């Protein structure tokens, strides 16, 4: 397999706290001979497990980047039995542009794994994580949110798999994180995601969804900081007294046909919140025309009973936009 073309300018091994960059060399008109730096922090304490903490895979989701920046500031090497490798803005070009996909090649990083060292910049980043960072990791946490386009109920995402030990490790991390919902990723999990890459490598991992809207809600940031710390306590990397979270509700996607997508363009007059429990037949909202103000609004109803894990965050929607993402309670 070809070697990663991305180089780190800091050491990940020696004790202490340091910050540097992964140097993404991508020659284009804006930056012919320079690099696109991807910020990396490394905190190494006494020998122990390694946690790889990632945020900013999508560049318009800022709760995770702020939470990981707080942890980099707060945690000192003397507190650690193990090591933290932290990338708060992994898709740095997208984060700097406040946009979901990379401005360098238009690609979605969470649909690019396992990546390719000889591909474009997004493929190179995915490959760097898989070939350089993942082999160093005993656990991975990847923080997401709804971004500009959507709002999620606070949730941890854990992959279902045939390897019972790995699946239990994923569920244990989700329980430690302590979000109200644990979204079990099964057949609908995209095989090009970071979760799928960790699954293939046999490394325990959760992702998280932390609200949304494109900013950094302070309650969601605090949830993320506490959740990550509880995972680090669970892994034996730090020892802190952090209040336990309430038990999480296991949910999964039964069918994407349970979601509500906009049937026509118009204003979406929403009648529910992310996290709500809803019944089959319940009114979800109306699409109101701006083309003809005397057109009757189009009512939309939930086609299944469950919980709304996320909703779209656009006031004016077009045909096909996600308006509600429905999940059902599930057994493990
Ligand atoms: Zn995301």
mmCIF file with all atom_site columns, C-alpha atoms in Angstrom, residues 166-266:
data_model
loop_
_atom_site.group_PDB
_atom_site.id
_atom_site.type_symbol
_atom_site.label_atom_id
_atom_site.label_alt_id
_atom_site.label_comp_id
_atom_site.label_asym_id
_atom_site.label_entity_id
_atom_site.label_seq_id
_atom_site.pdbx_PDB_ins_code
_atom_site.Cartn_x
_atom_site.Cartn_y
_atom_site.Cartn_z
_atom_site.occupancy
_atom_site.B_iso_or_equiv
_atom_site.pdbx_formal_charge
_atom_site.auth_seq_id
_atom_site.auth_comp_id
_atom_site.auth_asym_id
_atom_site.auth_atom_id
_atom_site.pdbx_PDB_model_num
ATOM 1   C CA . UNK A 1 166 ? -15.977 -4.887 19.566 1.00 0.00 ? 166 UNK A CA 1
ATOM 2   C CA . UNK A 1 167 ? -19.688 -4.119 19.574 1.00 0.00 ? 167 UNK A CA 1
ATOM 3   C CA . UNK A 1 168 ? -19.779 -4.223 23.384 1.00 0.00 ? 168 UNK A CA 1
ATOM 4   C CA . UNK A 1 169 ? -16.750 -1.889 23.474 1.00 0.00 ? 169 UNK A CA 1
ATOM 5   C CA . UNK A 1 170 ? -18.644 0.523  21.181 1.00 0.00 ? 170 UNK A CA 1
ATOM 6   C CA . UNK A 1 171 ? -21.749 0.336  23.387 1.00 0.00 ? 171 UNK A CA 1
ATOM 7   C CA . UNK A 1 172 ? -19.676 0.839  26.547 1.00 0.00 ? 172 UNK A CA 1
ATOM 8   C CA . UNK A 1 173 ? -18.153 4.002  25.039 1.00 0.00 ? 173 UNK A CA 1
ATOM 9   C CA . UNK A 1 174 ? -21.625 5.254  24.095 1.00 0.00 ? 174 UNK A CA 1
ATOM 10  C CA . UNK A 1 175 ? -22.893 4.571  27.621 1.00 0.00 ? 175 UNK A CA 1
ATOM 11  C CA . UNK A 1 176 ? -19.915 6.447  29.070 1.00 0.00 ? 176 UNK A CA 1
ATOM 12  C CA . UNK A 1 177 ? -20.493 9.403  26.715 1.00 0.00 ? 177 UNK A CA 1
ATOM 13  C CA . UNK A 1 178 ? -23.990 9.623  28.169 1.00 0.00 ? 178 UNK A CA 1
ATOM 14  C CA . UNK A 1 179 ? -26.075 11.231 25.403 1.00 0.00 ? 179 UNK A CA 1
ATOM 15  C CA . UNK A 1 180 ? -29.882 10.901 25.694 1.00 0.00 ? 180 UNK A CA 1
ATOM 16  C CA . UNK A 1 181 ? -29.893 8.785  22.484 1.00 0.00 ? 181 UNK A CA 1
ATOM 17  C CA . UNK A 1 182 ? -27.525 6.074  21.258 1.00 0.00 ? 182 UNK A CA 1
ATOM 18  C CA . UNK A 1 183 ? -28.051 5.637  17.521 1.00 0.00 ? 183 UNK A CA 1
ATOM 19  C CA . UNK A 1 184 ? -27.100 2.086  16.582 1.00 0.00 ? 184 UNK A CA 1
ATOM 20  C CA . UNK A 1 185 ? -25.517 2.093  13.128 1.00 0.00 ? 185 UNK A CA 1
ATOM 21  C CA . UNK A 1 186 ? -26.390 -1.031 11.196 1.00 0.00 ? 186 UNK A CA 1
ATOM 22  C CA . UNK A 1 187 ? -27.160 -1.648 7.554  1.00 0.00 ? 187 UNK A CA 1
ATOM 23  C CA . UNK A 1 188 ? -27.756 2.061  6.862  1.00 0.00 ? 188 UNK A CA 1
ATOM 24  C CA . UNK A 1 189 ? -24.254 3.030  8.023  1.00 0.00 ? 189 UNK A CA 1
ATOM 25  C CA . UNK A 1 190 ? -22.292 4.365  5.073  1.00 0.00 ? 190 UNK A CA 1
ATOM 26  C CA . UNK A 1 191 ? -19.326 2.080  4.404  1.00 0.00 ? 191 UNK A CA 1
ATOM 27  C CA . UNK A 1 192 ? -17.229 5.149  3.500  1.00 0.00 ? 192 UNK A CA 1
ATOM 28  C CA . UNK A 1 193 ? -17.545 6.747  6.971  1.00 0.00 ? 193 UNK A CA 1
ATOM 29  C CA . UNK A 1 194 ? -14.957 7.061  9.738  1.00 0.00 ? 194 UNK A CA 1
ATOM 30  C CA . UNK A 1 195 ? -17.152 4.724  11.834 1.00 0.00 ? 195 UNK A CA 1
ATOM 31  C CA . UNK A 1 196 ? -16.841 2.110  9.087  1.00 0.00 ? 196 UNK A CA 1
ATOM 32  C CA . UNK A 1 197 ? -13.048 2.599  8.924  1.00 0.00 ? 197 UNK A CA 1
ATOM 33  C CA . UNK A 1 198 ? -12.727 2.072  12.697 1.00 0.00 ? 198 UNK A CA 1
ATOM 34  C CA . UNK A 1 199 ? -14.948 -1.008 12.448 1.00 0.00 ? 199 UNK A CA 1
ATOM 35  C CA . UNK A 1 200 ? -12.713 -2.451 9.722  1.00 0.00 ? 200 UNK A CA 1
ATOM 36  C CA . UNK A 1 201 ? -9.634  -1.758 11.860 1.00 0.00 ? 201 UNK A CA 1
ATOM 37  C CA . UNK A 1 202 ? -11.264 -3.341 14.946 1.00 0.00 ? 202 UNK A CA 1
ATOM 38  C CA . UNK A 1 203 ? -10.872 -0.130 16.988 1.00 0.00 ? 203 UNK A CA 1
ATOM 39  C CA . UNK A 1 204 ? -13.694 0.787  19.416 1.00 0.00 ? 204 UNK A CA 1
ATOM 40  C CA . UNK A 1 205 ? -15.339 4.032  18.328 1.00 0.00 ? 205 UNK A CA 1
ATOM 41  C CA . UNK A 1 206 ? -18.293 6.312  18.797 1.00 0.00 ? 206 UNK A CA 1
ATOM 42  C CA . UNK A 1 207 ? -19.319 9.360  16.873 1.00 0.00 ? 207 UNK A CA 1
ATOM 43  C CA . UNK A 1 208 ? -21.614 11.971 18.372 1.00 0.00 ? 208 UNK A CA 1
ATOM 44  C CA . UNK A 1 209 ? -24.215 14.407 17.063 1.00 0.00 ? 209 UNK A CA 1
ATOM 45  C CA . UNK A 1 210 ? -24.392 17.605 19.111 1.00 0.00 ? 210 UNK A CA 1
ATOM 46  C CA . UNK A 1 211 ? -27.304 19.816 18.144 1.00 0.00 ? 211 UNK A CA 1
ATOM 47  C CA . UNK A 1 212 ? -26.679 21.919 15.072 1.00 0.00 ? 212 UNK A CA 1
ATOM 48  C CA . UNK A 1 213 ? -27.405 25.116 13.234 1.00 0.00 ? 213 UNK A CA 1
ATOM 49  C CA . UNK A 1 214 ? -23.822 25.919 12.294 1.00 0.00 ? 214 UNK A CA 1
ATOM 50  C CA . UNK A 1 215 ? -22.658 27.586 15.505 1.00 0.00 ? 215 UNK A CA 1
ATOM 51  C CA . UNK A 1 216 ? -21.346 26.297 18.837 1.00 0.00 ? 216 UNK A CA 1
ATOM 52  C CA . UNK A 1 217 ? -24.178 26.047 21.366 1.00 0.00 ? 217 UNK A CA 1
ATOM 53  C CA . UNK A 1 218 ? -22.601 26.256 24.877 1.00 0.00 ? 218 UNK A CA 1
ATOM 54  C CA . UNK A 1 219 ? -24.850 23.518 26.321 1.00 0.00 ? 219 UNK A CA 1
ATOM 55  C CA . UNK A 1 220 ? -23.895 21.109 23.535 1.00 0.00 ? 220 UNK A CA 1
ATOM 56  C CA . UNK A 1 221 ? -20.210 22.027 23.921 1.00 0.00 ? 221 UNK A CA 1
ATOM 57  C CA . UNK A 1 222 ? -20.444 21.311 27.675 1.00 0.00 ? 222 UNK A CA 1
ATOM 58  C CA . UNK A 1 223 ? -22.217 18.004 26.930 1.00 0.00 ? 223 UNK A CA 1
ATOM 59  C CA . UNK A 1 224 ? -19.399 17.059 24.569 1.00 0.00 ? 224 UNK A CA 1
ATOM 60  C CA . UNK A 1 225 ? -16.617 17.960 27.011 1.00 0.00 ? 225 UNK A CA 1
ATOM 61  C CA . UNK A 1 226 ? -18.279 15.973 29.829 1.00 0.00 ? 226 UNK A CA 1
ATOM 62  C CA . UNK A 1 227 ? -19.040 13.062 27.493 1.00 0.00 ? 227 UNK A CA 1
ATOM 63  C CA . UNK A 1 228 ? -15.479 12.813 26.181 1.00 0.00 ? 228 UNK A CA 1
ATOM 64  C CA . UNK A 1 229 ? -14.100 13.015 29.733 1.00 0.00 ? 229 UNK A CA 1
ATOM 65  C CA . UNK A 1 230 ? -16.407 10.191 30.865 1.00 0.00 ? 230 UNK A CA 1
ATOM 66  C CA . UNK A 1 231 ? -15.101 8.087  27.952 1.00 0.00 ? 231 UNK A CA 1
ATOM 67  C CA . UNK A 1 232 ? -11.503 8.850  29.002 1.00 0.00 ? 232 UNK A CA 1
ATOM 68  C CA . UNK A 1 233 ? -12.331 7.836  32.594 1.00 0.00 ? 233 UNK A CA 1
ATOM 69  C CA . UNK A 1 234 ? -13.943 4.643  31.247 1.00 0.00 ? 234 UNK A CA 1
ATOM 70  C CA . UNK A 1 235 ? -10.735 3.891  29.293 1.00 0.00 ? 235 UNK A CA 1
ATOM 71  C CA . UNK A 1 236 ? -8.561  4.527  32.363 1.00 0.00 ? 236 UNK A CA 1
ATOM 72  C CA . UNK A 1 237 ? -6.775  7.480  30.714 1.00 0.00 ? 237 UNK A CA 1
ATOM 73  C CA . UNK A 1 238 ? -7.922  10.094 33.232 1.00 0.00 ? 238 UNK A CA 1
ATOM 74  C CA . UNK A 1 239 ? -9.404  9.800  36.717 1.00 0.00 ? 239 UNK A CA 1
ATOM 75  C CA . UNK A 1 240 ? -11.884 12.563 37.462 1.00 0.00 ? 240 UNK A CA 1
ATOM 76  C CA . UNK A 1 241 ? -15.161 12.641 39.284 1.00 0.00 ? 241 UNK A CA 1
ATOM 77  C CA . UNK A 1 242 ? -17.650 13.565 36.589 1.00 0.00 ? 242 UNK A CA 1
ATOM 78  C CA . UNK A 1 243 ? -21.400 13.253 37.241 1.00 0.00 ? 243 UNK A CA 1
ATOM 79  C CA . UNK A 1 244 ? -22.867 10.138 35.623 1.00 0.00 ? 244 UNK A CA 1
ATOM 80  C CA . UNK A 1 245 ? -25.310 10.695 32.780 1.00 0.00 ? 245 UNK A CA 1
ATOM 81  C CA . UNK A 1 246 ? -28.822 9.269  32.655 1.00 0.00 ? 246 UNK A CA 1
ATOM 82  C CA . UNK A 1 247 ? -29.182 5.988  30.716 1.00 0.00 ? 247 UNK A CA 1
ATOM 83  C CA . UNK A 1 248 ? -29.324 6.406  26.949 1.00 0.00 ? 248 UNK A CA 1
ATOM 84  C CA . UNK A 1 249 ? -32.191 5.235  24.726 1.00 0.00 ? 249 UNK A CA 1
ATOM 85  C CA . UNK A 1 250 ? -31.080 2.802  21.981 1.00 0.00 ? 250 UNK A CA 1
ATOM 86  C CA . UNK A 1 251 ? -32.541 3.784  18.610 1.00 0.00 ? 251 UNK A CA 1
ATOM 87  C CA . UNK A 1 252 ? -31.948 2.781  14.997 1.00 0.00 ? 252 UNK A CA 1
ATOM 88  C CA . UNK A 1 253 ? -33.086 3.709  11.510 1.00 0.00 ? 253 UNK A CA 1
ATOM 89  C CA . UNK A 1 254 ? -35.778 1.241  10.410 1.00 0.00 ? 254 UNK A CA 1
ATOM 90  C CA . UNK A 1 255 ? -36.226 2.621  6.895  1.00 0.00 ? 255 UNK A CA 1
ATOM 91  C CA . UNK A 1 256 ? -35.283 5.904  5.285  1.00 0.00 ? 256 UNK A CA 1
ATOM 92  C CA . UNK A 1 257 ? -38.886 5.895  4.033  1.00 0.00 ? 257 UNK A CA 1
ATOM 93  C CA . UNK A 1 258 ? -39.823 6.737  7.661  1.00 0.00 ? 258 UNK A CA 1
ATOM 94  C CA . UNK A 1 259 ? -38.079 10.110 7.204  1.00 0.00 ? 259 UNK A CA 1
ATOM 95  C CA . UNK A 1 260 ? -39.987 13.096 5.885  1.00 0.00 ? 260 UNK A CA 1
ATOM 96  C CA . UNK A 1 261 ? -38.596 14.795 2.766  1.00 0.00 ? 261 UNK A CA 1
ATOM 97  C CA . UNK A 1 262 ? -40.035 17.977 1.289  1.00 0.00 ? 262 UNK A CA 1
ATOM 98  C CA . UNK A 1 263 ? -42.563 17.063 -1.431 1.00 0.00 ? 263 UNK A CA 1
ATOM 99  C CA . UNK A 1 264 ? -42.489 20.569 -2.944 1.00 0.00 ? 264 UNK A CA 1
ATOM 100 C CA . UNK A 1 265 ? -40.636 23.850 -2.424 1.00 0.00 ? 265 UNK A CA 1
ATOM 101 C CA . UNK A 1 266 ? -41.870 26.346 0.150  1.00 0.00 ? 266 UNK A CA 1
#
